Amino acid sequence: MDVAEPRRPRVVIVGAGFGGLTVATKLAKADVDVTVLDRHNYHCFQPLLYQVATAELSPADIAWPIRHVLRRQKNVRVLLGTVDSIDLENRQVVADTVTLPYDELVLATGVTHSYFGNDEWEKWAPGLKRVEDATIIRRRLLIAFERAELSDDPAERERLLTFAIVGAGPTGVELAGSIIEVARHVMPNEFRHIDPRTARVILIEAGPRVLPAFPENLSAYTRESLERMGVEVMTSTRVTNCDETGVDLEGGRLEAATVIWAAGVVASEAGRWIGAQCDNAGRVIVNKDLSVPGRQEVFVIGDTASVKREDGSPVPGVAPAAKQMGAYVADVIASRARGAVPPPPFKYRHQGDIATIGRRSAVLKLGYMNLTGLIAWLFWCVAHIYFLIGARNRIAVAFKWVWDFATFQRGARLITDQRDQI
Amino acid sequence: MDVAEPRRPRVVIVGAGFGGLTVATKLAKADVDVTVLDRHNYHCFQPLLYQVATAELSPADIAWPIRHVLRRQKNVRVLLGTVDSIDLENRQVVADTVTLPYDELVLATGVTHSYFGNDEWEKWAPGLKRVEDATIIRRRLLIAFERAELSDDPAERERLLTFAIVGAGPTGVELAGSIIEVARHVMPNEFRHIDPRTARVILIEAGPRVLPAFPENLSAYTRESLERMGVEVMTSTRVTNCDETGVDLEGGRLEAATVIWAAGVVASEAGRWIGAQCDNAGRVIVNKDLSVPGRQEVFVIGDTASVKREDGSPVPGVAPAAKQMGAYVADVIASRARGAVPPPPFKYRHQGDIATIGRRSAVLKLGYMNLTGLIAWLFWCVAHIYFLIGARNRIAVAFKWVWDFATFQRGARLITDQRDQI
C-alpha cells in the first residue's frame, strides 16, 4: 500500500442495509478503496422479516452474505465488526474488531424499535427489525399455541391465544394479517384440545386510523379487510404499560401472552458517535448533500438521517429513500475523487406506498393511483421478489409463496432456541 | 372421556425421531389413544443436519412440525415437553409440562454425543445431533473465516483457518468433505486479505481407517477421495485433550479454531428414567420383543435400545433400524389391543450403508454390491430426497442442491446468534 503514487481515497461505510449497500455498489467504478463494516455478515431484506416472524420463510431466504453480494467488486472489502466510537479528528472508525482510517465516512446504521422511554417493555413486547427479532417472535407465536394445547385453565388458554400487535403501520398490518391466517388456516386440524381458530389477533393503534401514511380510503379499506379476516382493530388507543401477562390500554386491560411492538422507531447511535445535532427520533440533521454540518467528509443516510422533502415534510424511513440517498452520496464521493463538480442537492422522489394485508389483499398508492385487493397484492408479490437479492432466493421464495398459497401451509414452523423454551 | 364403555389403551411415545414417529403412524388404525411427547415441536431429518452445519440448507428444510406430520391421524395428539421422570408403578410419564398416564409406553429418545468422560470438551468441540448444534457449528465455521480476514497475525490466521473433525464415521466424512468444498469453492473471491483455499480440514480417527462400518475397499476409496479434495486424513490418532485453541493428539498438538466432535454417541437418559440394565453406551438392554425385562408395557427402540442381530452383532444406530423397531412395536401394541397373538421376535434387516463424500462422490454398500463415485452419489441424493417429509421440503431441497451444484454457492451462510459473536 505504501507506494509513491497518490493514495486512493478510503471510503468507510458503516452498515450494509439498503443505504450502505447502494453506496458500495454505486462506487464500483470510482477510483476509491471501499470498506463495508457491519455487525452482521449478511444483508437482511427487512420488508419480508414479518414472514420469518410468522413462519412462512426461513432467515436465509431473505438474507444474503454481504461479501457474496459484493464479491465481484474488487475495490470493496467487507469486514465484520461493531462500532465502538468514531474519532472525527483523526478520521477513524473504532470497532471491536478493527480500527479503520477514512477519508470519506458514510453512516447507514438504520433504526431500532422505540418504546418511548419504556425500554423495559422490550422484554414483553419484542420489535421486528433484525433476523434475531423475527426468530424470537416466531418462537413466541408457536409456543403460545403449544402451551394453550397443554393448558387446562380456560382463562390461561384464552390469554395464550391472544396476540396483540402495537402499532398499525405497514409492519403491524402485515403481522396482524399473517398471524390471523396462521390461526385460522394453518393451525386448525393439528390440535386436539384447543381450536386455534378461536385465537384473537388485536391490532392496537394510538392514532385515529391504520396505515397513517396512506390515503384515508386505503386506511379504511385495510381496516375493513383486516376485520373481515378476523382481526380486531383498535384505533385511538394508547398502550400505557406492557408486562408479563399482557398490556394496559387507555381503555382497560388486555391479557395477551404474545405482544409485538411495531409502534415506533428510534435512530441508531450514529448521532451520538459523532456528537451531531439530532431530531426527536435521534436522526442526524444533515446538509443538503447529506453530509454532517461542519464535517463534509461524514455522511449520514437512510433511516438514521433526518432529511426534508421540498414541501418541508420528512423523507420517510423506507427502503427506496435509503437507496436514493446511497446513490446520491456515492455520486458526491465519486465526484470529489475525480475532482469534478459535486451534484446538486439531494432530492427525494417518492415512488409510492404499499402494504400487504393477507392472501390476495394489499393496498398500493403509486402517484395519484390507488389500488386495492388482488391487483395490489400481485404487484406487491412481484415487486418483493424483484428486489430480493440473488436468483436463488428469488426462486426459493417464489416457490414457497406459490406452494403455501395453494396449501395453506407454513414451511418454517420451528421452535429452535432453548432459552425461551416452554 | 369417562364413559361406561371400556377405555381404549393409552399409548405414550416419548421422542418423535424416526423410531417414535413410525410407532405413531403405524398405530393409525389401531384401537388405541396415542400421545407423542417431544421436547421440540419438530421432527428433524438428522441425516442432512451436516448440510445445515455447512450452510447449504436452512433448518426448516430438514425439520417439519410433528403435529403437522400427524395432523390427519385422529387417534394421535402431540404435546411439547421434556421428561423429568417415569413412574413405573403408577404407569405415568412426568414431564415439565404435563403428566401422562399410560398403558403402553415407548421410549424413543435417541442419543447424544459422547466425550468418553470428558464432557468439558463439548464447549470447544460441539457435536452434531440437533438443529441447535448445526447452527452453532455453522456460526463457528463462518466466523472463523471472518476473523481470519480481520487478523494480521499469520499464526492466528492459520489457526482460524484450521478445521478439525474428530471421528471418521459417515458424519465426520460428510462434514470434512463439505467444509473443504466451502473453503475451496464457495469462499474464494469473496475475501481480500486471506485466501480461503489455504484452509486446512483435518479428519481425525482413532481407528485404523475411515468409515469403519463399511467394507475396507470403500474405506480406502473414501480416504483417497477426501485426500484428493484436500482433506488431511489422520487415522490411528487419538485425541487426548480439547481446549480453547485446538486439540492435543497422541502425536502432538494441533492448533485449530474450529473443532467438531463426530467421534461417539451415548444413549439418552431413558435407561436412567426406568432404572433398566444398560450396555456401556447407556443403551437399554431389551427383550426380543423390544420390551424392558420385567415391564412388558414399556418398550425402548431406536438408538436408545441395545438390540442384537442374529449373528450376535449389535443393530447399528441408523434411521432404518429405528423405523423397523418402531413398526415392530406398533405391531405388538396393536396385537395386544385387539387380543391377537403377538408377532414373532424382532428381526433386523440391514438394508445397506451409504455415506456421501462431496460433489459427485459417495460410497454405497447394498447387500453384496459396493458402489462408489457418481452413481453412488446420485443414489444418495435420490434416497435422501425421497425420505424427507413433505413435498414442499423435497422440492425446496432438490432445487437448492441443483442450484448450488451448478453455481458452487451455499445459500444459508448466516451468522445469526449474538452469543458467540466475534
PDB file of C-alpha atoms in Angstrom, chain B residues 92-201:
ATOM      1  CA  GLN B  92     -47.165 -42.357  34.213  1.00  0.00           C
ATOM      2  CA  VAL B  93     -44.664 -40.118  32.461  1.00  0.00           C
ATOM      3  CA  VAL B  94     -43.863 -36.947  34.407  1.00  0.00           C
ATOM      4  CA  ALA B  95     -42.800 -34.112  32.105  1.00  0.00           C
ATOM      5  CA  ASP B  96     -42.174 -30.439  32.820  1.00  0.00           C
ATOM      6  CA  THR B  97     -45.415 -29.507  31.112  1.00  0.00           C
ATOM      7  CA  VAL B  98     -47.755 -32.429  31.762  1.00  0.00           C
ATOM      8  CA  THR B  99     -48.180 -35.790  33.497  1.00  0.00           C
ATOM      9  CA  LEU B 100     -49.227 -38.579  31.154  1.00  0.00           C
ATOM     10  CA  PRO B 101     -50.714 -41.888  32.372  1.00  0.00           C
ATOM     11  CA  TYR B 102     -50.016 -44.780  30.027  1.00  0.00           C
ATOM     12  CA  ASP B 103     -50.947 -48.372  29.392  1.00  0.00           C
ATOM     13  CA  GLU B 104     -48.138 -48.860  26.871  1.00  0.00           C
ATOM     14  CA  LEU B 105     -45.001 -46.710  26.863  1.00  0.00           C
ATOM     15  CA  VAL B 106     -42.481 -46.373  24.034  1.00  0.00           C
ATOM     16  CA  LEU B 107     -39.174 -44.646  24.719  1.00  0.00           C
ATOM     17  CA  ALA B 108     -37.502 -43.462  21.516  1.00  0.00           C
ATOM     18  CA  THR B 109     -35.265 -40.687  22.765  1.00  0.00           C
ATOM     19  CA  GLY B 110     -32.135 -41.260  20.702  1.00  0.00           C
ATOM     20  CA  VAL B 111     -28.539 -40.481  21.529  1.00  0.00           C
ATOM     21  CA  THR B 112     -26.304 -37.532  22.184  1.00  0.00           C
ATOM     22  CA  HIS B 113     -22.573 -37.086  21.573  1.00  0.00           C
ATOM     23  CA  SER B 114     -20.208 -38.761  23.984  1.00  0.00           C
ATOM     24  CA  TYR B 115     -16.884 -37.291  25.046  1.00  0.00           C
ATOM     25  CA  PHE B 116     -15.847 -40.501  26.797  1.00  0.00           C
ATOM     26  CA  GLY B 117     -15.865 -38.907  30.232  1.00  0.00           C
ATOM     27  CA  ASN B 118     -14.510 -35.517  29.109  1.00  0.00           C
ATOM     28  CA  ASP B 119     -17.744 -33.550  28.950  1.00  0.00           C
ATOM     29  CA  GLU B 120     -15.835 -30.266  29.337  1.00  0.00           C
ATOM     30  CA  TRP B 121     -14.617 -30.752  25.742  1.00  0.00           C
ATOM     31  CA  GLU B 122     -18.121 -30.046  24.440  1.00  0.00           C
ATOM     32  CA  LYS B 123     -17.549 -26.309  24.831  1.00  0.00           C
ATOM     33  CA  TRP B 124     -14.632 -26.414  22.384  1.00  0.00           C
ATOM     34  CA  ALA B 125     -15.747 -29.302  20.206  1.00  0.00           C
ATOM     35  CA  PRO B 126     -19.518 -29.295  19.677  1.00  0.00           C
ATOM     36  CA  GLY B 127     -21.209 -32.396  18.300  1.00  0.00           C
ATOM     37  CA  LEU B 128     -23.949 -32.608  15.694  1.00  0.00           C
ATOM     38  CA  LYS B 129     -27.206 -34.189  16.803  1.00  0.00           C
ATOM     39  CA  ARG B 130     -29.789 -31.403  16.993  1.00  0.00           C
ATOM     40  CA  VAL B 131     -30.786 -28.408  14.868  1.00  0.00           C
ATOM     41  CA  GLU B 132     -29.232 -26.112  17.504  1.00  0.00           C
ATOM     42  CA  ASP B 133     -25.941 -27.999  17.175  1.00  0.00           C
ATOM     43  CA  ALA B 134     -25.979 -27.426  13.441  1.00  0.00           C
ATOM     44  CA  THR B 135     -26.481 -23.674  13.742  1.00  0.00           C
ATOM     45  CA  ILE B 136     -23.739 -23.482  16.395  1.00  0.00           C
ATOM     46  CA  ILE B 137     -21.296 -25.257  14.069  1.00  0.00           C
ATOM     47  CA  ARG B 138     -22.374 -23.112  11.096  1.00  0.00           C
ATOM     48  CA  ARG B 139     -21.730 -19.976  13.123  1.00  0.00           C
ATOM     49  CA  ARG B 140     -18.267 -21.122  14.212  1.00  0.00           C
ATOM     50  CA  LEU B 141     -17.341 -22.159  10.696  1.00  0.00           C
ATOM     51  CA  LEU B 142     -18.359 -18.827   9.172  1.00  0.00           C
ATOM     52  CA  ILE B 143     -16.933 -16.691  11.983  1.00  0.00           C
ATOM     53  CA  ALA B 144     -13.548 -18.399  11.610  1.00  0.00           C
ATOM     54  CA  PHE B 145     -13.240 -17.055   8.048  1.00  0.00           C
ATOM     55  CA  GLU B 146     -14.423 -13.587   9.154  1.00  0.00           C
ATOM     56  CA  ARG B 147     -11.916 -13.462  11.991  1.00  0.00           C
ATOM     57  CA  ALA B 148      -9.105 -14.644   9.756  1.00  0.00           C
ATOM     58  CA  GLU B 149      -9.914 -11.831   7.306  1.00  0.00           C
ATOM     59  CA  LEU B 150      -9.559  -9.381  10.208  1.00  0.00           C
ATOM     60  CA  SER B 151      -6.347 -10.821  11.645  1.00  0.00           C
ATOM     61  CA  ASP B 152      -2.836  -9.512  10.946  1.00  0.00           C
ATOM     62  CA  ASP B 153      -1.118 -12.346  12.833  1.00  0.00           C
ATOM     63  CA  PRO B 154      -0.107 -15.140  10.421  1.00  0.00           C
ATOM     64  CA  ALA B 155      -0.110 -17.843  13.120  1.00  0.00           C
ATOM     65  CA  GLU B 156      -3.550 -16.818  14.335  1.00  0.00           C
ATOM     66  CA  ARG B 157      -4.819 -16.677  10.763  1.00  0.00           C
ATOM     67  CA  GLU B 158      -3.578 -20.207  10.211  1.00  0.00           C
ATOM     68  CA  ARG B 159      -5.243 -21.397  13.413  1.00  0.00           C
ATOM     69  CA  LEU B 160      -8.508 -19.724  12.375  1.00  0.00           C
ATOM     70  CA  LEU B 161      -8.361 -21.461   9.003  1.00  0.00           C
ATOM     71  CA  THR B 162      -7.790 -24.912  10.519  1.00  0.00           C
ATOM     72  CA  PHE B 163     -10.876 -27.086  10.906  1.00  0.00           C
ATOM     73  CA  ALA B 164     -10.563 -30.359  12.799  1.00  0.00           C
ATOM     74  CA  ILE B 165     -13.225 -33.051  12.705  1.00  0.00           C
ATOM     75  CA  VAL B 166     -12.867 -35.783  15.304  1.00  0.00           C
ATOM     76  CA  GLY B 167     -14.292 -39.124  14.205  1.00  0.00           C
ATOM     77  CA  ALA B 168     -14.459 -40.519  10.675  1.00  0.00           C
ATOM     78  CA  GLY B 169     -17.834 -42.218  10.612  1.00  0.00           C
ATOM     79  CA  PRO B 170     -20.343 -41.038   7.997  1.00  0.00           C
ATOM     80  CA  THR B 171     -20.987 -37.718   9.800  1.00  0.00           C
ATOM     81  CA  GLY B 172     -17.270 -36.926  10.102  1.00  0.00           C
ATOM     82  CA  VAL B 173     -16.633 -37.800   6.459  1.00  0.00           C
ATOM     83  CA  GLU B 174     -19.598 -35.736   5.274  1.00  0.00           C
ATOM     84  CA  LEU B 175     -18.566 -32.733   7.374  1.00  0.00           C
ATOM     85  CA  ALA B 176     -14.940 -32.893   6.191  1.00  0.00           C
ATOM     86  CA  GLY B 177     -15.929 -33.120   2.524  1.00  0.00           C
ATOM     87  CA  SER B 178     -18.462 -30.337   2.865  1.00  0.00           C
ATOM     88  CA  ILE B 179     -16.150 -27.948   4.739  1.00  0.00           C
ATOM     89  CA  ILE B 180     -13.285 -28.353   2.260  1.00  0.00           C
ATOM     90  CA  GLU B 181     -15.759 -27.541  -0.521  1.00  0.00           C
ATOM     91  CA  VAL B 182     -16.828 -24.385   1.293  1.00  0.00           C
ATOM     92  CA  ALA B 183     -13.184 -23.318   1.642  1.00  0.00           C
ATOM     93  CA  ARG B 184     -12.101 -24.187  -1.895  1.00  0.00           C
ATOM     94  CA  HIS B 185     -15.190 -23.436  -3.987  1.00  0.00           C
ATOM     95  CA  VAL B 186     -17.631 -21.207  -2.102  1.00  0.00           C
ATOM     96  CA  MET B 187     -15.439 -18.687  -0.277  1.00  0.00           C
ATOM     97  CA  PRO B 188     -12.709 -17.770  -2.802  1.00  0.00           C
ATOM     98  CA  ASN B 189     -13.089 -14.321  -4.454  1.00  0.00           C
ATOM     99  CA  GLU B 190     -15.082 -13.074  -1.506  1.00  0.00           C
ATOM    100  CA  PHE B 191     -12.122 -12.264   0.744  1.00  0.00           C
ATOM    101  CA  ARG B 192      -9.404  -9.660   0.145  1.00  0.00           C
ATOM    102  CA  HIS B 193      -6.917 -10.387   2.893  1.00  0.00           C
ATOM    103  CA  ILE B 194      -6.919 -14.193   3.182  1.00  0.00           C
ATOM    104  CA  ASP B 195      -7.084 -16.945   0.599  1.00  0.00           C
ATOM    105  CA  PRO B 196      -9.785 -19.318   1.868  1.00  0.00           C
ATOM    106  CA  ARG B 197      -8.316 -22.069  -0.326  1.00  0.00           C
ATOM    107  CA  THR B 198      -5.407 -22.318   2.099  1.00  0.00           C
ATOM    108  CA  ALA B 199      -7.751 -23.537   4.851  1.00  0.00           C
ATOM    109  CA  ARG B 200      -6.840 -26.933   6.313  1.00  0.00           C
ATOM    110  CA  VAL B 201      -9.514 -29.516   7.020  1.00  0.00           C
TER     111      VAL B 201
END
